[in-house]
Coordinates of N, CA and C in Angstrom, one line a residue:
X146 N -128.0 -57.1 72.7 CA -128.6 -58.5 73.1 C -127.8 -58.7 74.9
X147 N -128.5 -59.0 75.8 CA -128.5 -59.0 76.9 C -127.9 -60.5 77.2
X148 N -126.6 -60.7 77.8 CA -125.8 -62.0 77.7 C -126.6 -62.7 78.9
X149 N -126.5 -64.2 79.2 CA -127.0 -65.0 80.2 C -126.6 -64.7 81.5
X150 N -125.3 -64.4 81.6 CA -124.7 -63.8 82.8 C -125.5 -62.5 83.5
X151 N -125.5 -61.4 82.5 CA -126.3 -60.2 82.8 C -127.7 -60.6 83.2
X152 N -128.2 -61.2 82.4 CA -129.7 -61.6 83.0 C -129.9 -62.4 84.2
X153 N -128.9 -63.2 84.5 CA -129.1 -63.8 85.9 C -128.6 -62.9 87.0
X154 N -127.8 -61.5 86.6 CA -127.6 -60.9 87.8 C -128.8 -59.9 87.9
X155 N -129.3 -59.5 86.6 CA -130.5 -58.8 86.9 C -131.7 -59.4 87.5
X156 N -131.7 -60.6 87.4 CA -132.6 -61.2 88.1 C -132.7 -61.5 89.5
X157 N -131.2 -61.6 89.9 CA -130.8 -61.8 91.4 C -131.1 -60.6 92.2
X158 N -130.8 -59.1 91.5 CA -131.1 -57.9 92.0 C -132.5 -57.8 92.1
X159 N -133.2 -58.3 91.2 CA -134.7 -58.1 91.2 C -135.4 -58.6 92.6
X160 N -134.8 -59.9 92.6 CA -135.2 -60.9 93.7 C -134.8 -60.3 95.3
X161 N -133.7 -59.5 95.0 CA -133.2 -58.9 96.3 C -134.0 -57.6 96.6
X162 N -134.3 -56.8 95.5 CA -135.3 -55.9 95.7 C -136.5 -56.1 96.3
X163 N -137.1 -57.3 95.9 CA -138.4 -58.0 96.1 C -138.5 -58.1 97.5
X164 N -137.1 -58.9 97.8 CA -137.3 -59.2 98.9 C -137.0 -58.2 100.2
X165 N -136.4 -57.2 99.9 CA -136.2 -55.7 100.6 C -137.7 -55.2 100.9
X166 N -138.3 -55.1 99.9 CA -139.6 -54.4 100.0 C -140.7 -55.5 101.1
X167 N -140.5 -56.9 100.7 CA -141.2 -57.8 101.6 C -141.0 -57.4 103.1
X168 N -139.6 -57.3 103.4 CA -139.2 -57.0 104.8 C -139.7 -56.0 105.3
X169 N -139.6 -55.0 104.5 CA -140.3 -53.7 105.0 C -141.7 -53.7 105.3
X170 N -142.4 -54.4 104.5 CA -143.9 -54.3 104.8 C -144.2 -55.3 105.9
X171 N -143.3 -56.5 106.0 CA -143.2 -57.2 107.3 C -143.2 -56.5 108.3
X172 N -142.0 -55.5 108.4 CA -141.5 -54.8 109.8 C -142.9 -53.8 109.9
X173 N -143.4 -53.5 108.9 CA -144.3 -52.1 109.1 C -145.5 -52.8 109.7
X174 N -146.0 -53.9 109.0 CA -147.4 -54.4 109.5 C -147.2 -55.0 111.0
X175 N -146.3 -55.5 111.0 CA -145.9 -55.9 112.5 C -145.9 -54.9 113.5
X176 N -145.3 -53.9 113.3 CA -144.9 -52.8 114.2 C -146.5 -52.2 114.8
X177 N -147.2 -52.1 113.5 CA -148.7 -51.7 113.7 C -149.6 -52.6 114.6
X178 N -149.1 -53.9 114.4 CA -149.9 -55.0 115.2 C -149.4 -54.7 117.1
X179 N -148.0 -54.8 116.9 CA -147.5 -54.8 118.2 C -147.9 -53.5 119.1
X180 N -147.9 -52.3 118.3 CA -148.3 -50.9 118.8 C -149.7 -50.8 119.0
X181 N -150.9 -51.7 118.5 CA -152.1 -51.7 118.9 C -152.9 -50.8 118.0
X182 N -152.1 -50.3 116.7 CA -152.7 -49.6 115.5 C -153.9 -50.5 114.7
X183 N -153.3 -51.9 114.8 CA -154.1 -53.0 114.1 C -154.4 -53.7 115.3
X184 N -155.6 -53.6 115.8 CA -156.2 -53.9 117.1 C -156.4 -55.9 116.6
X185 N -156.7 -56.4 117.8 CA -157.2 -57.8 117.3 C -158.7 -58.0 116.5
X186 N -158.7 -58.7 115.6 CA -159.8 -58.7 114.8 C -159.8 -57.7 113.5
X187 N -158.8 -56.8 113.5 CA -158.5 -56.1 112.1 C -158.4 -56.4 111.1
X188 N -159.4 -56.5 110.0 CA -159.0 -56.8 108.9 C -158.1 -56.2 108.3
X189 N -156.9 -57.1 107.6 CA -155.5 -56.6 106.7 C -156.2 -56.8 105.2
X190 N -156.7 -55.7 104.7 CA -156.8 -55.8 103.4 C -155.5 -55.4 102.6
X191 N -155.2 -56.2 101.7 CA -154.0 -56.3 101.1 C -153.7 -55.1 100.1
X192 N -154.5 -54.8 99.5 CA -154.5 -53.4 98.5 C -154.3 -52.2 99.2
X193 N -155.4 -52.2 100.5 CA -155.1 -51.0 101.4 C -153.5 -50.8 101.9
X194 N -153.1 -52.0 102.4 CA -152.1 -51.8 102.9 C -150.7 -51.5 102.1
X195 N -150.9 -51.9 100.7 CA -149.9 -52.1 99.7 C -149.9 -50.4 99.5
X196 N -151.1 -49.7 99.2 CA -151.1 -48.5 98.6 C -150.5 -47.6 99.8
X197 N -150.7 -47.7 100.9 CA -150.4 -47.1 102.1 C -148.8 -47.0 102.4
X198 N -148.1 -48.4 102.2 CA -146.8 -48.3 102.2 C -146.0 -48.0 100.6
X199 N -146.8 -47.9 99.8 CA -146.3 -47.6 98.4 C -145.8 -48.7 97.7
X200 N -146.3 -49.9 97.8 CA -145.6 -50.9 97.2 C -146.8 -51.7 96.4
X201 N -146.5 -52.8 96.0 CA -147.2 -53.6 95.3 C -147.9 -54.7 96.0
X202 N -149.0 -55.3 95.8 CA -149.7 -56.2 96.7 C -148.5 -57.3 96.9
X203 N -147.8 -57.8 96.1 CA -146.8 -58.9 96.3 C -146.2 -58.9 97.8
X204 N -145.3 -58.1 97.8 CA -144.6 -57.9 99.0 C -145.6 -58.0 100.6
X205 N -146.5 -57.4 100.2 CA -147.5 -57.1 101.2 C -148.0 -58.9 101.8
X206 N -148.4 -59.1 100.8 CA -148.9 -60.5 100.5 C -147.8 -61.8 101.6
X207 N -146.7 -61.6 101.0 CA -145.7 -62.3 101.6 C -145.4 -61.9 103.1
X208 N -145.5 -60.8 103.6 CA -145.2 -60.3 104.7 C -146.6 -60.8 105.4
X209 N -147.7 -60.9 105.0 CA -148.8 -61.3 105.9 C -148.7 -63.0 106.0
X210 N -148.1 -63.4 105.2 CA -147.9 -65.0 105.3 C -146.7 -65.3 106.4
X211 N -145.7 -64.5 106.3 CA -145.0 -64.8 107.7 C -145.7 -64.1 109.1
X212 N -146.1 -63.3 108.9 CA -147.0 -62.9 110.3 C -148.1 -64.1 110.6
X213 N -148.7 -64.8 109.5 CA -149.6 -65.9 109.9 C -148.9 -66.9 110.3
X214 N -147.4 -67.2 110.2 CA -146.6 -68.2 110.5 C -146.2 -68.0 111.9
X215 N -146.1 -66.7 112.3 CA -145.7 -66.5 113.8 C -147.1 -66.4 114.6
X216 N -148.0 -66.5 114.0 CA -149.3 -66.6 114.8 C -149.8 -65.1 115.2
X217 N -149.2 -64.0 114.4 CA -150.0 -62.7 114.5 C -151.2 -62.7 113.7
X218 N -151.3 -63.2 112.5 CA -152.4 -63.1 111.6 C -153.2 -64.3 111.6
X219 N -154.4 -64.3 111.4 CA -155.3 -65.6 111.0 C -156.0 -65.4 109.9
X220 N -156.5 -66.4 109.0 CA -157.0 -66.3 108.0 C -158.5 -66.9 108.2
X221 N -159.5 -66.2 108.1 CA -161.0 -66.8 108.1 C -161.6 -66.7 107.0
X222 N -162.4 -67.8 106.7 CA -163.3 -67.9 105.4 C -164.2 -66.9 105.6
X223 N -164.1 -66.2 104.1 CA -165.0 -65.4 103.5 C -164.7 -63.9 104.3
X224 N -163.6 -63.8 105.0 CA -163.0 -62.6 105.6 C -161.6 -62.2 105.2
X225 N -160.7 -63.4 105.2 CA -159.3 -62.8 104.7 C -158.6 -62.8 106.0
X226 N -157.4 -62.1 105.9 CA -156.5 -61.9 106.8 C -157.0 -60.9 108.1
X227 N -157.0 -61.3 109.2 CA -157.3 -60.6 110.4 C -156.0 -60.5 111.3
X228 N -156.0 -59.5 112.2 CA -155.1 -59.4 113.3 C -155.7 -60.5 114.1
X229 N -154.6 -61.4 114.9 CA -155.3 -62.6 115.8 C -155.4 -61.8 116.9
X230 N -156.6 -62.5 117.8 CA -156.8 -61.9 119.0 C -156.0 -62.4 120.2
X231 N -156.4 -62.3 121.4 CA -156.1 -63.1 122.5 C -156.7 -64.4 122.8
X232 N -156.0 -65.5 122.5 CA -156.8 -66.8 122.7 C -156.2 -67.2 124.0
X233 N -157.1 -67.3 125.0 CA -156.6 -67.6 126.6 C -155.8 -69.1 126.6
X234 N -156.2 -69.7 125.7 CA -155.6 -71.4 125.7 C -154.2 -71.1 125.1
X235 N -154.0 -70.3 124.0 CA -152.9 -70.2 123.2 C -151.9 -69.4 124.1
X236 N -152.5 -68.2 124.9 CA -151.5 -67.5 126.0 C -150.9 -68.5 126.9
X237 N -151.6 -69.3 127.5 CA -151.4 -69.9 128.4 C -150.3 -70.9 128.2
X238 N -150.6 -71.6 127.0 CA -149.4 -72.8 126.5 C -148.2 -71.8 126.3
X239 N -148.3 -70.8 125.5 CA -147.1 -70.1 125.2 C -146.1 -69.6 126.3
X240 N -146.9 -69.0 127.2 CA -146.4 -68.5 128.4 C -145.7 -69.6 129.2
X241 N -146.3 -70.8 129.4 CA -145.8 -71.9 130.0 C -144.5 -72.3 129.2
X242 N -144.8 -72.5 128.0 CA -143.3 -73.1 127.3 C -142.4 -72.3 127.2
X243 N -142.5 -70.9 127.3 CA -141.5 -69.8 127.3 C -140.9 -69.6 128.6
X244 N -141.7 -69.8 129.6 CA -141.1 -69.9 130.9 C -139.9 -71.0 131.0
X245 N -140.0 -72.0 130.5 CA -139.2 -73.2 130.6 C -137.9 -72.9 129.5
X246 N -138.3 -72.5 128.4 CA -136.9 -72.3 127.4 C -136.2 -71.0 127.6
X247 N -137.0 -70.0 127.9 CA -136.5 -68.8 128.3 C -135.5 -68.9 129.7
X248 N -136.1 -69.7 130.5 CA -135.2 -70.0 131.7 C -134.0 -70.6 131.4
X249 N -134.2 -71.8 130.6 CA -133.0 -72.5 130.2 C -132.1 -71.7 129.4
X250 N -132.5 -70.6 128.6 CA -131.7 -70.1 127.9 C -130.8 -68.9 128.7
X251 N -131.4 -68.3 129.6 CA -130.8 -67.4 130.5 C -129.9 -68.1 131.3
X252 N -130.2 -69.1 131.8 CA -129.2 -69.7 132.6 C -127.9 -70.1 131.9
X253 N -127.9 -70.7 130.5 CA -126.7 -71.0 129.7 C -125.9 -69.8 129.4
X254 N -126.7 -68.7 129.4 CA -126.1 -67.3 129.1 C -125.4 -66.9 130.0
X255 N -125.8 -67.0 131.1 CA -125.4 -66.3 132.5 C -123.8 -66.4 132.4
X256 N -122.9 -67.4 132.2 CA -121.7 -67.5 132.5 C -121.2 -66.7 131.2
X257 N -121.8 -66.4 130.1 CA -121.1 -65.8 129.2 C -121.4 -64.1 129.0
X258 N -122.3 -63.7 130.0 CA -122.6 -62.2 130.1 C -121.4 -61.8 131.0
X259 N -121.1 -60.5 130.2 CA -120.2 -59.6 130.9 C -120.7 -58.4 131.4
X260 N -119.7 -57.6 132.1 CA -120.0 -56.4 132.6 C -120.8 -55.5 131.8
X261 N -120.3 -55.4 130.4 CA -120.9 -54.3 129.5 C -122.4 -54.8 129.3
X262 N -122.6 -55.8 129.1 CA -124.0 -56.5 128.9 C -125.0 -56.3 130.3
X263 N -124.3 -56.6 131.3 CA -125.1 -56.4 132.2 C -125.5 -54.9 132.6
X264 N -124.4 -54.1 132.2 CA -124.6 -52.6 132.3 C -125.7 -52.1 131.4
X265 N -125.7 -52.7 130.1 CA -126.7 -52.3 129.4 C -128.3 -52.8 129.7
X266 N -128.4 -53.8 130.3 CA -129.5 -54.6 130.7 C -130.2 -53.9 131.8
X267 N -129.1 -53.2 132.8 CA -129.8 -52.4 133.7 C -130.1 -51.2 133.4
X268 N -129.4 -50.5 132.4 CA -130.0 -49.3 131.9 C -131.0 -49.4 131.5
X269 N -131.6 -50.5 130.8 CA -132.9 -50.7 130.2 C -133.6 -50.8 131.2
X270 N -133.5 -51.6 132.4 CA -134.4 -51.8 133.3 C -134.6 -50.5 134.0
X271 N -133.8 -49.4 134.3 CA -134.2 -48.1 134.6 C -134.9 -47.4 134.0
X272 N -135.0 -47.7 132.5 CA -135.7 -46.7 131.7 C -137.0 -47.3 131.8
X273 N -137.1 -48.8 131.9 CA -138.7 -49.1 132.4 C -139.0 -48.7 133.7
X274 N -138.3 -48.5 134.7 CA -138.7 -48.0 136.0 C -139.3 -46.6 135.8
X275 N -138.3 -45.7 134.9 CA -139.0 -44.5 134.8 C -140.3 -44.4 134.1
X276 N -140.6 -45.8 132.9 CA -141.8 -45.5 132.6 C -143.0 -45.9 133.3
X277 N -142.8 -46.2 134.5 CA -143.7 -46.6 135.5 C -144.8 -45.3 136.0
X278 N -144.0 -44.3 136.0 CA -144.7 -43.0 136.4 C -145.8 -42.7 135.4
X279 N -145.5 -42.6 134.0 CA -146.4 -42.4 133.3 C -146.4 -43.5 132.2
X280 N -147.2 -44.4 132.7 CA -146.9 -46.1 132.2 C -147.7 -45.9 130.7
X281 N -146.5 -46.4 129.8 CA -147.0 -46.6 128.3 C -146.9 -48.1 128.1
X282 N -147.8 -48.9 128.2 CA -147.4 -50.3 127.9 C -146.9 -50.6 126.7
X283 N -147.0 -49.6 125.4 CA -146.3 -50.1 124.1 C -144.7 -50.3 124.4
X284 N -144.5 -49.0 125.1 CA -143.0 -48.8 125.3 C -142.5 -49.9 126.4
X285 N -143.2 -49.7 127.3 CA -142.8 -50.6 128.5 C -142.5 -52.3 127.8
X286 N -143.3 -52.6 126.7 CA -143.3 -53.9 126.2 C -142.0 -54.0 125.4
X287 N -141.5 -53.1 124.5 CA -140.5 -53.1 124.1 C -139.2 -53.1 124.8
X288 N -139.2 -52.0 125.9 CA -138.0 -52.3 126.9 C -137.7 -53.6 127.4
X289 N -138.9 -54.3 127.8 CA -139.1 -55.6 128.4 C -138.4 -56.9 127.5
X290 N -138.7 -56.5 126.1 CA -138.1 -57.6 125.3 C -136.5 -57.2 125.0
X291 N -136.3 -55.8 125.1 CA -134.9 -55.5 125.0 C -134.3 -55.9 126.2
X292 N -134.4 -55.8 127.3 CA -134.2 -56.3 128.8 C -133.8 -57.9 128.6
X293 N -134.9 -58.7 128.3 CA -134.5 -60.1 128.2 C -133.5 -60.6 127.1
X294 N -133.6 -59.6 126.0 CA -133.0 -60.3 124.7 C -131.3 -60.0 125.3
X295 N -130.9 -59.2 126.2 CA -129.5 -59.2 126.6 C -129.4 -60.4 127.6
X296 N -130.2 -61.0 128.2 CA -130.0 -62.1 129.1 C -129.9 -63.4 128.3
X297 N -130.9 -63.5 127.2 CA -130.9 -64.8 126.7 C -130.1 -64.8 125.2
X298 N -129.7 -64.1 124.6 CA -129.0 -63.6 123.3 C -127.7 -64.6 123.6
X299 N -127.1 -64.7 124.7 CA -125.6 -65.3 124.6 C -125.9 -66.8 124.7
X300 N -127.2 -67.6 124.6 CA -127.3 -68.8 124.9 C -126.4 -69.5 123.8
X301 N -125.5 -70.4 124.1 CA -124.8 -71.1 123.0 C -125.6 -72.2 122.3
X302 N -126.8 -72.3 123.0 CA -127.5 -73.6 122.1 C -128.5 -72.9 121.3
X303 N -128.3 -73.1 119.9 CA -129.3 -72.6 118.8 C -130.4 -72.9 118.7
X304 N -130.5 -74.4 119.1 CA -132.2 -74.9 119.3 C -133.3 -74.2 120.4
X305 N -132.4 -74.1 121.5 CA -133.3 -73.5 122.5 C -133.5 -72.0 122.2
X306 N -132.4 -71.2 121.7 CA -132.6 -69.8 121.3 C -133.5 -69.9 120.3
X307 N -133.8 -70.7 119.4 CA -134.9 -70.5 118.4 C -136.4 -70.7 119.1
X308 N -136.4 -71.5 119.9 CA -137.5 -71.7 120.6 C -138.1 -70.3 121.3
X309 N -137.0 -69.7 121.8 CA -137.2 -68.5 122.7 C -137.7 -67.6 121.7
X310 N -137.0 -67.4 120.6 CA -137.7 -66.3 119.6 C -139.1 -66.8 119.1
X311 N -139.3 -67.8 118.9 CA -140.6 -68.2 118.6 C -141.6 -67.8 119.5
X312 N -141.3 -68.2 120.8 CA -142.1 -67.8 122.0 C -142.6 -66.0 121.8
X313 N -141.4 -65.4 121.9 CA -141.7 -64.1 121.7 C -142.4 -63.6 120.5
X314 N -142.4 -64.3 119.5 CA -142.8 -63.8 118.2 C -144.5 -63.9 118.4
X315 N -144.7 -65.1 119.1 CA -146.3 -65.5 119.4 C -146.9 -64.6 120.3
X316 N -145.9 -64.0 121.3 CA -146.5 -63.2 122.1 C -146.6 -61.5 121.7
X317 N -145.9 -61.4 120.6 CA -145.8 -60.1 120.3 C -147.1 -59.4 120.0
X318 N -148.4 -59.8 119.8 CA -149.4 -59.0 119.5 C -150.4 -59.1 120.8
X319 N -149.8 -60.1 121.9 CA -150.5 -60.2 123.0 C -149.8 -59.2 124.2
X320 N -148.5 -59.0 124.1 CA -147.6 -58.8 125.2 C -148.5 -57.1 125.5
X321 N -148.6 -56.1 124.5 CA -149.1 -54.9 124.7 C -150.3 -54.9 125.5
X322 N -151.4 -55.8 124.9 CA -152.6 -56.1 125.7 C -152.4 -56.5 127.0
X323 N -151.4 -57.5 127.2 CA -151.3 -58.1 128.6 C -151.2 -56.9 129.6
X324 N -150.0 -56.1 129.2 CA -149.6 -55.1 130.3 C -150.5 -54.0 130.5
X325 N -151.4 -53.7 129.4 CA -152.7 -53.0 129.5 C -153.7 -53.5 130.5
X326 N -153.8 -54.8 130.7 CA -154.5 -55.7 131.2 C -154.1 -55.6 132.7
X327 N -153.0 -56.0 133.0 CA -152.5 -56.2 134.1 C -151.2 -55.0 134.6
X328 N -151.6 -53.7 134.5 CA -150.2 -52.9 134.4 C -149.8 -52.9 135.7
X329 N -150.3 -53.3 137.1 CA -149.8 -53.5 138.3 C -148.6 -54.5 138.2
X330 N -148.4 -55.3 137.3 CA -147.7 -56.3 137.2 C -146.2 -55.7 136.8
X331 N -146.3 -54.7 136.2 CA -145.2 -54.2 135.5 C -144.1 -53.7 136.6
X332 N -144.7 -53.1 137.6 CA -143.6 -52.5 138.6 C -142.8 -54.0 139.3
X333 N -143.5 -54.9 139.7 CA -143.2 -56.2 140.2 C -142.1 -56.6 139.2
X334 N -142.0 -56.7 138.0 CA -141.3 -57.2 137.0 C -140.2 -56.4 136.9
X335 N -140.0 -55.2 137.2 CA -138.7 -54.2 137.3 C -137.7 -54.8 138.3
X336 N -138.5 -55.0 139.4 CA -137.8 -55.3 140.7 C -137.2 -56.9 140.3
X337 N -138.2 -57.7 139.7 CA -137.8 -59.0 139.5 C -136.4 -59.3 138.6
X338 N -136.4 -58.3 137.5 CA -135.1 -58.0 136.6 C -134.1 -57.7 137.2
X339 N -134.1 -56.8 138.2 CA -133.1 -56.3 139.1 C -132.3 -57.4 140.0
X340 N -133.4 -58.4 140.4 CA -132.9 -59.7 140.9 C -132.2 -60.6 140.2
X341 N -132.5 -60.5 139.0 CA -132.1 -61.5 137.8 C -130.4 -61.1 137.6
X342 N -130.4 -59.9 137.6 CA -129.1 -59.3 137.2 C -128.0 -59.3 138.4
X343 N -128.8 -59.4 139.6 CA -127.8 -59.6 140.7 C -127.4 -61.1 140.8
X344 N -128.2 -62.2 140.6 CA -127.9 -63.3 140.2 C -126.8 -63.9 139.5
X345 N -127.0 -63.1 138.3 CA -125.9 -63.1 137.3 C -124.5 -62.7 137.7
X346 N -124.8 -61.5 138.3 CA -123.4 -61.0 138.6 C -122.8 -61.6 139.7
X347 N -123.5 -62.2 140.6 CA -122.8 -63.2 141.7 C -122.4 -64.5 141.2
X348 N -122.5 -64.8 140.1 CA -122.2 -66.1 139.5 C -123.0 -67.1 140.1
X349 N -124.4 -66.9 140.7 CA -125.2 -67.9 141.1 C -125.2 -69.2 140.2
X350 N -125.6 -70.4 141.0 CA -125.8 -71.6 140.3 C -126.7 -71.4 139.4
X351 N -126.6 -72.2 138.0 CA -127.2 -72.1 136.7 C -128.6 -72.3 137.3
X352 N -128.9 -73.4 138.1 CA -130.5 -73.8 138.4 C -131.3 -72.8 139.2
X353 N -130.4 -72.3 139.9 CA -131.1 -70.8 140.7 C -131.6 -69.7 139.8
X354 N -130.4 -69.2 138.8 CA -131.0 -68.4 137.8 C -132.1 -69.0 137.2
X355 N -132.0 -70.1 136.7 CA -133.3 -70.7 135.7 C -134.4 -70.6 136.5
X356 N -134.5 -70.9 137.6 CA -135.6 -70.9 138.7 C -136.2 -69.5 138.8
X357 N -135.3 -68.5 138.8 CA -135.8 -67.3 139.0 C -136.3 -66.7 137.7
X358 N -135.7 -67.0 136.4 CA -136.3 -66.5 135.2 C -137.6 -67.2 135.0
X359 N -137.9 -68.7 135.2 CA -138.8 -69.2 135.0 C -140.0 -68.7 135.9
X360 N -139.8 -68.4 137.2 CA -140.7 -68.0 138.1 C -141.3 -66.5 137.6
X361 N -140.3 -65.6 137.5 CA -140.6 -64.4 136.5 C -141.6 -64.4 135.6
X362 N -141.3 -65.2 134.4 CA -142.4 -65.4 133.4 C -143.9 -66.0 134.1
X363 N -143.7 -67.1 134.8 CA -144.9 -67.9 135.4 C -145.7 -66.9 136.0
X364 N -145.1 -65.8 136.9 CA -145.8 -64.9 137.8 C -146.8 -64.1 136.8
X365 N -146.4 -63.6 135.9 CA -146.9 -62.9 134.9 C -148.1 -63.3 134.4
X366 N -148.0 -64.8 134.0 CA -148.9 -65.5 133.6 C -150.3 -65.7 134.9
X367 N -149.7 -65.9 135.8 CA -150.8 -66.2 137.1 C -151.5 -65.0 137.4
X368 N -150.7 -63.8 137.2 CA -151.6 -62.3 137.6 C -152.6 -62.3 136.5
X369 N -152.1 -62.6 135.3 CA -153.0 -62.4 133.9 C -154.3 -63.3 134.1
X370 N -154.0 -64.6 134.8 CA -155.1 -65.7 134.6 C -156.2 -65.3 135.8
X371 N -155.4 -64.8 137.0 CA -156.2 -64.2 138.2 C -157.1 -63.1 137.7
X372 N -156.4 -62.0 136.9 CA -157.3 -61.0 136.6 C -158.5 -61.4 135.6
X373 N -158.1 -62.2 134.8 CA -159.2 -62.7 133.7 C -160.2 -63.4 134.4
X374 N -160.3 -64.0 135.7 CA -161.3 -64.5 136.2 C -162.3 -63.7 136.8
X375 N -161.9 -62.4 137.0 CA -162.8 -61.5 137.6 C -163.4 -60.8 136.5
X376 N -163.2 -60.9 135.2 CA -163.7 -60.1 133.9 C -165.0 -60.6 133.5

């Protein structure tokens, strides 16, 4: 006979295992959305995804719900779960908001960013520069996020940092498409990254760093909107 304590432990272990599969499913589906394997409008059939991953439907359903909360997946009546497309209005609002909160997070982080972190960010930016000659928008997007993460992750205000992460999550499905749409913006981004690093290294005033970070984000939005008008 199994004791209550043993049963409780087994139940906890089972939940942990389920949680692990849910996380794996989440990461797998999210990666396919970001990389463009699952394009905007793609129907996410739970059974097919579960079979492909070797899981039951339950963890896949949990993963899809998380992605819906992040704005990467939408539910349509009589259709089900589909990959969210580029909503110009949502993109506009998200980029405007992110320019504000990420600018603030970068400025607050600046005094806490040491030489090692600066070197890491500069190395990532050099990888981005190398990526320009044979442009790979998916890799460039990932490197871009890696670069900015170094600059804002030291932010001591957890509420602002949470808003930054939420903004990046909303853009996760859009960024790859954005750089494909305005590839010329990528080269300017690399130069603006270097300017941000120089400001931080020089101990520039917080407001100047914040303005530079906000301008960097806002310029990408302006470039996208200008290009969209001619489509």
